[in-house]
PDB file of C-alpha atoms in Angstrom:
ATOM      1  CA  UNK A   1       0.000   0.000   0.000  1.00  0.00           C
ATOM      2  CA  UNK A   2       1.686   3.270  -0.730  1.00  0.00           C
ATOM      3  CA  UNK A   3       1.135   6.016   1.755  1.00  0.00           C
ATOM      4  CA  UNK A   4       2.221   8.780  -0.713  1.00  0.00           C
ATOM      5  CA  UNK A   5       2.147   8.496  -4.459  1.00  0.00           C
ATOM      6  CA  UNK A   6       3.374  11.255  -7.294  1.00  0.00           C
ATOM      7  CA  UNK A   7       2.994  11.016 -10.864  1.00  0.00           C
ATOM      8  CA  UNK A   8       5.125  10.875 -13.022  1.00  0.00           C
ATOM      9  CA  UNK A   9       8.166   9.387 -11.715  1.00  0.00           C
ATOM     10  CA  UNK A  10      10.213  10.843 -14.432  1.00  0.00           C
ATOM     11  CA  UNK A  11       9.741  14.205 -16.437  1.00  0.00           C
ATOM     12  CA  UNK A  12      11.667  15.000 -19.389  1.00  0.00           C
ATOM     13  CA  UNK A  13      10.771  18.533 -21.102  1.00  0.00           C
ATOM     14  CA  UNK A  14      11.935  21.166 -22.935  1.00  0.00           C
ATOM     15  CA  UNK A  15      11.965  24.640 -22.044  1.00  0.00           C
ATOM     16  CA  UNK A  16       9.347  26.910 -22.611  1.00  0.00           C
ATOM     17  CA  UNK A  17       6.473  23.607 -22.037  1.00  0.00           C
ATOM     18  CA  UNK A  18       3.375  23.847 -18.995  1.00  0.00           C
ATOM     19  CA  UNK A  19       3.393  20.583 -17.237  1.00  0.00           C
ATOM     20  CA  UNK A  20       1.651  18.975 -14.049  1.00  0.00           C
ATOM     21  CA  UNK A  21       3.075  16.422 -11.189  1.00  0.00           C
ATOM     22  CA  UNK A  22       0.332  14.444  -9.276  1.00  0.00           C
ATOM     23  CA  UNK A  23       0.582  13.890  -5.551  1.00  0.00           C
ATOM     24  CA  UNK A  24      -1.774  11.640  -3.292  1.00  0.00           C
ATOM     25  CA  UNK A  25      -1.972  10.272   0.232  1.00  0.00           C
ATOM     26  CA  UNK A  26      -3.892   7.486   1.830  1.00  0.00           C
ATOM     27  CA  UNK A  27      -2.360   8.296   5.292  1.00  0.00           C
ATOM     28  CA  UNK A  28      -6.012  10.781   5.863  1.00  0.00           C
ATOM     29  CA  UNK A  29      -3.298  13.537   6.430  1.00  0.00           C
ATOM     30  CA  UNK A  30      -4.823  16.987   6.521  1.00  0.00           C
ATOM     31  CA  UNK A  31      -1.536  18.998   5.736  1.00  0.00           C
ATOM     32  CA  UNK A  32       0.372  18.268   2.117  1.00  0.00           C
ATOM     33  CA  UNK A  33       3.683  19.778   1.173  1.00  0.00           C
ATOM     34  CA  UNK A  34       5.674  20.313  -2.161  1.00  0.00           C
ATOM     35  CA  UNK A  35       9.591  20.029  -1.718  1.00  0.00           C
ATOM     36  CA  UNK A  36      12.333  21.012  -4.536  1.00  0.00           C
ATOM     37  CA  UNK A  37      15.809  19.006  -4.091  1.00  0.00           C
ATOM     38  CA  UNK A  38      18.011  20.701  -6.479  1.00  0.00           C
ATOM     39  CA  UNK A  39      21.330  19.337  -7.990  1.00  0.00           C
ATOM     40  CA  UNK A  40      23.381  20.348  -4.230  1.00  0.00           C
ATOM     41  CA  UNK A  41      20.594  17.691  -2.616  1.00  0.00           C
ATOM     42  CA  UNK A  42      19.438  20.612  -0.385  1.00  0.00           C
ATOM     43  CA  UNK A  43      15.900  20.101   0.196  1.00  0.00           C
ATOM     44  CA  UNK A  44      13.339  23.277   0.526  1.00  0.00           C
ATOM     45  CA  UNK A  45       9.741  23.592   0.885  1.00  0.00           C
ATOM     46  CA  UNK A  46       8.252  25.242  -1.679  1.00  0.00           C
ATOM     47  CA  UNK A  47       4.276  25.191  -1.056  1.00  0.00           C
ATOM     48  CA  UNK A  48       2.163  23.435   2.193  1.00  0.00           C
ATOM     49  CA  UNK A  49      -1.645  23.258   2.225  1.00  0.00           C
ATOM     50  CA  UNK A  50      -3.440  22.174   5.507  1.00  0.00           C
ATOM     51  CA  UNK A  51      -7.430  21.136   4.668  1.00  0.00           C
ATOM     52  CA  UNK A  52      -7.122  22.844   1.350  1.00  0.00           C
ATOM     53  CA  UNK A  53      -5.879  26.153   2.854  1.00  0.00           C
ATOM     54  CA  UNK A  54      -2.581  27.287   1.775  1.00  0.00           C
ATOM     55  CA  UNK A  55      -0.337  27.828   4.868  1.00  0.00           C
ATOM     56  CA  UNK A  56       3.010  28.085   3.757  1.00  0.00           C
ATOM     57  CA  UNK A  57       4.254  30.025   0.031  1.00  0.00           C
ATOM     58  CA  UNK A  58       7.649  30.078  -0.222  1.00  0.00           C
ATOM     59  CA  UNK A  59       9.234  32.254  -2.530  1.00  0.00           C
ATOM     60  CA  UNK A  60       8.605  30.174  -5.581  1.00  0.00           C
ATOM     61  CA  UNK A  61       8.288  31.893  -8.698  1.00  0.00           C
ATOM     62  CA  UNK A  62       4.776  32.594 -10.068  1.00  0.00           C
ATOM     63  CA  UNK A  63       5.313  29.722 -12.662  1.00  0.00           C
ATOM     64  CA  UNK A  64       4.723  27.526  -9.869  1.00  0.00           C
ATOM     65  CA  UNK A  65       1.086  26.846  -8.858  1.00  0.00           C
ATOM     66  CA  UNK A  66      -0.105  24.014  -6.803  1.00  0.00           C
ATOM     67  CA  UNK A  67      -3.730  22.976  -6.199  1.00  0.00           C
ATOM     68  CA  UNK A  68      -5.170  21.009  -3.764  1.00  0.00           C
ATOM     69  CA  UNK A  69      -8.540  19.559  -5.189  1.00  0.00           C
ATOM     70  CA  UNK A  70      -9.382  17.771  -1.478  1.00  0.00           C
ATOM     71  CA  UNK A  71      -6.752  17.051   1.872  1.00  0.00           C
ATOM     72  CA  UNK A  72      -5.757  13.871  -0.424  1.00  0.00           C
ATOM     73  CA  UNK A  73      -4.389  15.228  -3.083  1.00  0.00           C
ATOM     74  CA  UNK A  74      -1.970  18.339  -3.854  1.00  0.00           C
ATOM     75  CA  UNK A  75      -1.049  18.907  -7.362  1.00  0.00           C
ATOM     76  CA  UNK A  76       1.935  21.361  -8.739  1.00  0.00           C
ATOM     77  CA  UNK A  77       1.483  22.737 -11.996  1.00  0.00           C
ATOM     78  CA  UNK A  78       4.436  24.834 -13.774  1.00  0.00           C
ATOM     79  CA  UNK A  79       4.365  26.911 -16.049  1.00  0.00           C
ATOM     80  CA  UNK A  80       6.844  28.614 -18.976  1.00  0.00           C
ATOM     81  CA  UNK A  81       9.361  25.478 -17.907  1.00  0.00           C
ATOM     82  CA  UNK A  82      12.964  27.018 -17.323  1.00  0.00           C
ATOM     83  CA  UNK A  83      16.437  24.961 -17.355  1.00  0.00           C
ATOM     84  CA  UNK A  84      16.453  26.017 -13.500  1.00  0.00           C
ATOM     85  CA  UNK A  85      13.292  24.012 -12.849  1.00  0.00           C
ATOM     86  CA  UNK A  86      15.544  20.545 -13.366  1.00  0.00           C
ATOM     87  CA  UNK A  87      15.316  19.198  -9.797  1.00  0.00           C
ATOM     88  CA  UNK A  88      13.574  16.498  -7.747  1.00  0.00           C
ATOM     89  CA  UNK A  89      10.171  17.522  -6.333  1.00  0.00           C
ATOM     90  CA  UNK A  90       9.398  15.552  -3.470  1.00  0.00           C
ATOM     91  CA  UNK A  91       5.438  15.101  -2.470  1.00  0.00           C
ATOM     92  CA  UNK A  92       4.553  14.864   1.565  1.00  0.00           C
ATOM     93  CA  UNK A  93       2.211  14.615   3.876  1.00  0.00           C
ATOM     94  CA  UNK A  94       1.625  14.578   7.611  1.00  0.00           C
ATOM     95  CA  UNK A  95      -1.404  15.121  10.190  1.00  0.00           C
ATOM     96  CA  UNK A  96      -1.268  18.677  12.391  1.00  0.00           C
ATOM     97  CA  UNK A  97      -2.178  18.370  15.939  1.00  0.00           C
ATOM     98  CA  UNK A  98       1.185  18.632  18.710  1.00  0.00           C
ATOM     99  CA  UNK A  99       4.648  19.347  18.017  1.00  0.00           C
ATOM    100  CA  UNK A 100       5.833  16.024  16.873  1.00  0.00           C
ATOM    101  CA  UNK A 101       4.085  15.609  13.598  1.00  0.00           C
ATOM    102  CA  UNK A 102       5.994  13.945  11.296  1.00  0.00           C
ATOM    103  CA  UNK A 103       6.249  14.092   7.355  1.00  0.00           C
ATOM    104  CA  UNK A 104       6.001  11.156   4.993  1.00  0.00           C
ATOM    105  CA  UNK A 105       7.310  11.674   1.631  1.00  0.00           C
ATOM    106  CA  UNK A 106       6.435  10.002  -1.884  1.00  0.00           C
ATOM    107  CA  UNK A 107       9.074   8.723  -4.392  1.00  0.00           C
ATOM    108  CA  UNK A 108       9.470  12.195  -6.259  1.00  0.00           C
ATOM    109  CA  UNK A 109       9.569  12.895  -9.317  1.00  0.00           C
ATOM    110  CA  UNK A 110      12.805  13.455 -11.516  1.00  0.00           C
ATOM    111  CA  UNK A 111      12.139  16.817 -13.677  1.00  0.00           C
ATOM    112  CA  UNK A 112      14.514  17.337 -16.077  1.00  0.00           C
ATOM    113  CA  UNK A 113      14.425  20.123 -18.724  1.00  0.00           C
ATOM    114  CA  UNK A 114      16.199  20.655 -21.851  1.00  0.00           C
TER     115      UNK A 114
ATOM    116  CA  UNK B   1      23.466  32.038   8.391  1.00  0.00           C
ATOM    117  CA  UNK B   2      21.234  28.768   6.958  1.00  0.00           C
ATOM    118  CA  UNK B   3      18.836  28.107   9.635  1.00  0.00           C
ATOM    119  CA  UNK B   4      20.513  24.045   9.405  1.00  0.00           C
ATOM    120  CA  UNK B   5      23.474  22.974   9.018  1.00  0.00           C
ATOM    121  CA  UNK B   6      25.238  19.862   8.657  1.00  0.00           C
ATOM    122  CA  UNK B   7      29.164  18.438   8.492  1.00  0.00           C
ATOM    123  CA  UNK B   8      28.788  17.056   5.052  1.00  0.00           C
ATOM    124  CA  UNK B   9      30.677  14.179   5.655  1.00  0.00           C
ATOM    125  CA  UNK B  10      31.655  11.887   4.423  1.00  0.00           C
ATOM    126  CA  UNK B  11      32.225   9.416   7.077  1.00  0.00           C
ATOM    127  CA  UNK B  12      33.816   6.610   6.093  1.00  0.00           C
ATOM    128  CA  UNK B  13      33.652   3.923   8.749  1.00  0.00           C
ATOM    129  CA  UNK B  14      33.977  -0.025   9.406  1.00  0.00           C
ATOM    130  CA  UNK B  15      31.608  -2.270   9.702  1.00  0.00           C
ATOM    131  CA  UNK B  16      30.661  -2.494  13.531  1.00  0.00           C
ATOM    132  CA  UNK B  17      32.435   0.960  14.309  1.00  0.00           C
ATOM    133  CA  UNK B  18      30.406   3.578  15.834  1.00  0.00           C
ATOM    134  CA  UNK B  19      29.691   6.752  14.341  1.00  0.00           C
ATOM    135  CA  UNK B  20      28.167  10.172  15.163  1.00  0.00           C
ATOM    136  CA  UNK B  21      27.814  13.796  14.065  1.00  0.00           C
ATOM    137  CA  UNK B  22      26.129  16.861  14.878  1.00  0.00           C
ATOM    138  CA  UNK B  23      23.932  19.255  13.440  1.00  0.00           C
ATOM    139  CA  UNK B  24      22.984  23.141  14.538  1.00  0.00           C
ATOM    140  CA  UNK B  25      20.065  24.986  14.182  1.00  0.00           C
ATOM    141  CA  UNK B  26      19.731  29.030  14.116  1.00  0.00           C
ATOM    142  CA  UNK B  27      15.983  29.162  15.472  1.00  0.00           C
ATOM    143  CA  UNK B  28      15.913  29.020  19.127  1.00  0.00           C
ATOM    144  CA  UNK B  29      11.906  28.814  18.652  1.00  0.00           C
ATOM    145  CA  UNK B  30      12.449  25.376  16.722  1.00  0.00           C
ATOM    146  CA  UNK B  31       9.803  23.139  18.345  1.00  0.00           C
ATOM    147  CA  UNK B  32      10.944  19.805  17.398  1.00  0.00           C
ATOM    148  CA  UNK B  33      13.448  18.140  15.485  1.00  0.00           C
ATOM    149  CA  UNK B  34      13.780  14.705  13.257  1.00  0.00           C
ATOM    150  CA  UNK B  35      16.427  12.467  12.110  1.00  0.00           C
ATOM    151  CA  UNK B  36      15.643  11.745   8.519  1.00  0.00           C
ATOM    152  CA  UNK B  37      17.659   9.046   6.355  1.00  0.00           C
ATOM    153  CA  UNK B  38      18.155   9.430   2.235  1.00  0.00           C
ATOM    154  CA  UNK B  39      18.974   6.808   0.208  1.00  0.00           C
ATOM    155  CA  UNK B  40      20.781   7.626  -3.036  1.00  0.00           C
ATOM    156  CA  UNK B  41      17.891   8.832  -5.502  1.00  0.00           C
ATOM    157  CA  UNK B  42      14.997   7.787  -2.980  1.00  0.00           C
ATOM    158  CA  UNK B  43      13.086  10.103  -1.113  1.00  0.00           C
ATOM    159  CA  UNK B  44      13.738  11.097   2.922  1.00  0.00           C
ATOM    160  CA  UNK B  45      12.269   8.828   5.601  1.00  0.00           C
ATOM    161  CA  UNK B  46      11.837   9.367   8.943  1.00  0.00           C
ATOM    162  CA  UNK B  47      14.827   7.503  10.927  1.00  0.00           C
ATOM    163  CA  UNK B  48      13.564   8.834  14.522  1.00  0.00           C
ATOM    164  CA  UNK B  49      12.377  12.064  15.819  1.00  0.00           C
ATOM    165  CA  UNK B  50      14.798  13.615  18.555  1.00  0.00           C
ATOM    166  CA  UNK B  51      13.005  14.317  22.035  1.00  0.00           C
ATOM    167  CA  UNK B  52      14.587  17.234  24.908  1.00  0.00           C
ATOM    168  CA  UNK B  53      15.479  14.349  26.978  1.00  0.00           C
ATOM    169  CA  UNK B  54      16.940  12.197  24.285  1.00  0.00           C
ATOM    170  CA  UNK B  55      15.855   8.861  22.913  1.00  0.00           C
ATOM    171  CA  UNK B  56      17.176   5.678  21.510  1.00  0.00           C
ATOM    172  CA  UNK B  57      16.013   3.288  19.126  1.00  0.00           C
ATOM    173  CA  UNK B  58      18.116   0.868  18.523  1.00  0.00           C
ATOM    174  CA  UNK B  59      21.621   1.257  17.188  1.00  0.00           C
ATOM    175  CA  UNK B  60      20.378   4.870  16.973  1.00  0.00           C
ATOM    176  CA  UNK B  61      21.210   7.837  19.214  1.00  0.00           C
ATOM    177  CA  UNK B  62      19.689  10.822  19.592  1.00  0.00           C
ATOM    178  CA  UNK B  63      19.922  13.816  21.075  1.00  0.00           C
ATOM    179  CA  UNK B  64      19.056  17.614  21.717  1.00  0.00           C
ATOM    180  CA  UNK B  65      20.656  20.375  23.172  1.00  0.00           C
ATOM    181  CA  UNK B  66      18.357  23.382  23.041  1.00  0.00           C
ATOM    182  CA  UNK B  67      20.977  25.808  24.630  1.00  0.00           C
ATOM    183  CA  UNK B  68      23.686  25.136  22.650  1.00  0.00           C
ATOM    184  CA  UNK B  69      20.981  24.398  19.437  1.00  0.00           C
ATOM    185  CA  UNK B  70      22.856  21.435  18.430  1.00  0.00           C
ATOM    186  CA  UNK B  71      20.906  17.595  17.562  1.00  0.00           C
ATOM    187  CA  UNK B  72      23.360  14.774  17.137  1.00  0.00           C
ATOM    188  CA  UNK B  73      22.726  11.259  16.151  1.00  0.00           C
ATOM    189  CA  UNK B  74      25.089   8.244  17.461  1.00  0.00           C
ATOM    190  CA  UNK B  75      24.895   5.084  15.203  1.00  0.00           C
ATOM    191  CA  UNK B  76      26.534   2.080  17.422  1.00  0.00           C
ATOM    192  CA  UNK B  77      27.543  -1.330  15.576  1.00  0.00           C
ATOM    193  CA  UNK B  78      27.479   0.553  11.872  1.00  0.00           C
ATOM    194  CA  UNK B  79      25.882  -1.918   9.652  1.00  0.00           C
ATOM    195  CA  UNK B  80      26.305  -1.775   5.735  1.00  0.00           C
ATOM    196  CA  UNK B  81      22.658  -1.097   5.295  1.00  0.00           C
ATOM    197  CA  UNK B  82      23.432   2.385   7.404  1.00  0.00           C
ATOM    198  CA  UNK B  83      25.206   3.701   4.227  1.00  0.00           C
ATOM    199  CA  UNK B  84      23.201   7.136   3.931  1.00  0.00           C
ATOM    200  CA  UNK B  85      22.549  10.530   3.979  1.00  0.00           C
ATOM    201  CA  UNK B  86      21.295  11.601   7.307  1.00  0.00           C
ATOM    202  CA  UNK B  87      19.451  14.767   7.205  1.00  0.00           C
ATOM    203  CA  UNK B  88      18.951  17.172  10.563  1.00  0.00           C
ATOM    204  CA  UNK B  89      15.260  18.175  10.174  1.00  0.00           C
ATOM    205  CA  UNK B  90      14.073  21.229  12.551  1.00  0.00           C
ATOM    206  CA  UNK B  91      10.429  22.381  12.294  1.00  0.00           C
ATOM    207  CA  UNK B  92       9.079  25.604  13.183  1.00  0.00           C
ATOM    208  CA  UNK B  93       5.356  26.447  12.468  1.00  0.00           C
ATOM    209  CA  UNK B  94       4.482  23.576  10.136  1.00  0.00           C
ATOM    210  CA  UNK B  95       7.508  24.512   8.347  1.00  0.00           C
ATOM    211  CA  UNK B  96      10.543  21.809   8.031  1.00  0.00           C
ATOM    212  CA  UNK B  97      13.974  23.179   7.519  1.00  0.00           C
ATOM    213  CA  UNK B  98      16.210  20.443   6.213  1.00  0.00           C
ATOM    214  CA  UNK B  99      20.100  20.070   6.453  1.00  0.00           C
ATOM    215  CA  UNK B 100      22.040  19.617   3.616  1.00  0.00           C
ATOM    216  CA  UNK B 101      23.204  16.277   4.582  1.00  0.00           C
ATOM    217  CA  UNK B 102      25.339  14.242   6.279  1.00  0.00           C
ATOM    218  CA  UNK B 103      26.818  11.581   4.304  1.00  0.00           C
ATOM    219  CA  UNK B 104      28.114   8.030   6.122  1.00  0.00           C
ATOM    220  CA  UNK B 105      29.660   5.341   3.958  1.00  0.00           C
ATOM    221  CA  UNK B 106      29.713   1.699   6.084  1.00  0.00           C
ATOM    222  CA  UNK B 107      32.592  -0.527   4.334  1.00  0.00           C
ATOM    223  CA  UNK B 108      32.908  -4.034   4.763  1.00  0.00           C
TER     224      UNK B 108
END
């Protein structure tokens, strides 16, 4: 059973293209997050949603647009695709409530753009 | 000053050996703090969370100093399956701040 899934697994692109990665959890987590681990592996939020309501907005170009159709599901779409944008987004989830929440995270997904 | 930050590494050590290495944190508000592992190319997964009085699970070490704002993590009897990057996770209003990394190798 996977907890947290994102779709595609692999994105190849060129520049200048509008695409979408897919993230879902079956863990009935009420916050989602959308990571960026660029080529130095240094991980950094870029978006968070708790019950549909965005809580955290990074400063992420306005390319960048995530949507959160329901608490299962938080999509990212990007626009106007840049060679910058290569990275590993990472998908995650976890359940507010106490100071010890913890985040699960999905496989990511491997943009790469030419 | 980056809010975590982490000896890269690597560590090289022995199977068996014990290893362990620090992390700091620039928030004195953090409210709680994680151990993460990543595997080459795989996403982060939770190796243990790090409580004020410490806590142990396992092989694994951990522990917090909030007045010094330092985390560390103690791995006893390295086993090959430990070779990793360890991230130093700090959160702070829903928000996770990651470490770059700390990289341990486990030879045979």
């Amino acid at each position: 059973d996977t907890a947290v899934s994102q779709t595609p697994k692999y994105l190849v692109t060129q520049m200048g293209n509008d695409k979408s990665i897919k993230c879902e959890q079956n863990l009935g987590h009420d916050t989602m997050y959308w990571y960026k681990q660029d080529s130095k592996k240094f991980l950094k939020i870029m978006f968070s949603y708790n019950n549909k309501e965005l809580i955290i907005n990074e400063t992420v170009p306005n390319r960048f647009s995530p949507k959160s159709p329901d608490k299962a599901h938080l999509n990212l779409h990007i626009n106007s695709l840049e060679l910058g944008d290569s990275a590993v987004y990472f998908c995650a989830s976890s359940q507010t409530g106490g100071p010890f929440y913890e985040q699960y995270f999905g496989p990511g997904t491997r943009l790469t753009v030419t | 000053r980056k809010e975590v930050e982490q000896d890269p590494g690597p560590f090289n050590v022995p199977e068996g050996a014990t290893v362990a290495f620090n992390c700091t944190y620039s928030n004195s508000a953090s409210q709680s703090f994680f151990w993460y592992r990543q595997d080459c190319r795989k996403e982060p997964k939770l190796l243990m969370s790090v409580y004020s009085s410490g806590n142990e699970d396992g092989r694994f070490t951990a522990q917090l100093n909030r007045a010094s704002q330092y985390i560390s993590l103690l791995i006893r009897d390295s086993k090959l399956s430990d070779s990793a990057t360890y991230l130093c996770v700090v959160n702070m209003d829903y928000k996770l701040s990651f470490g770059a990394g700390t990289t341990v190798t486990v030879r045979a």
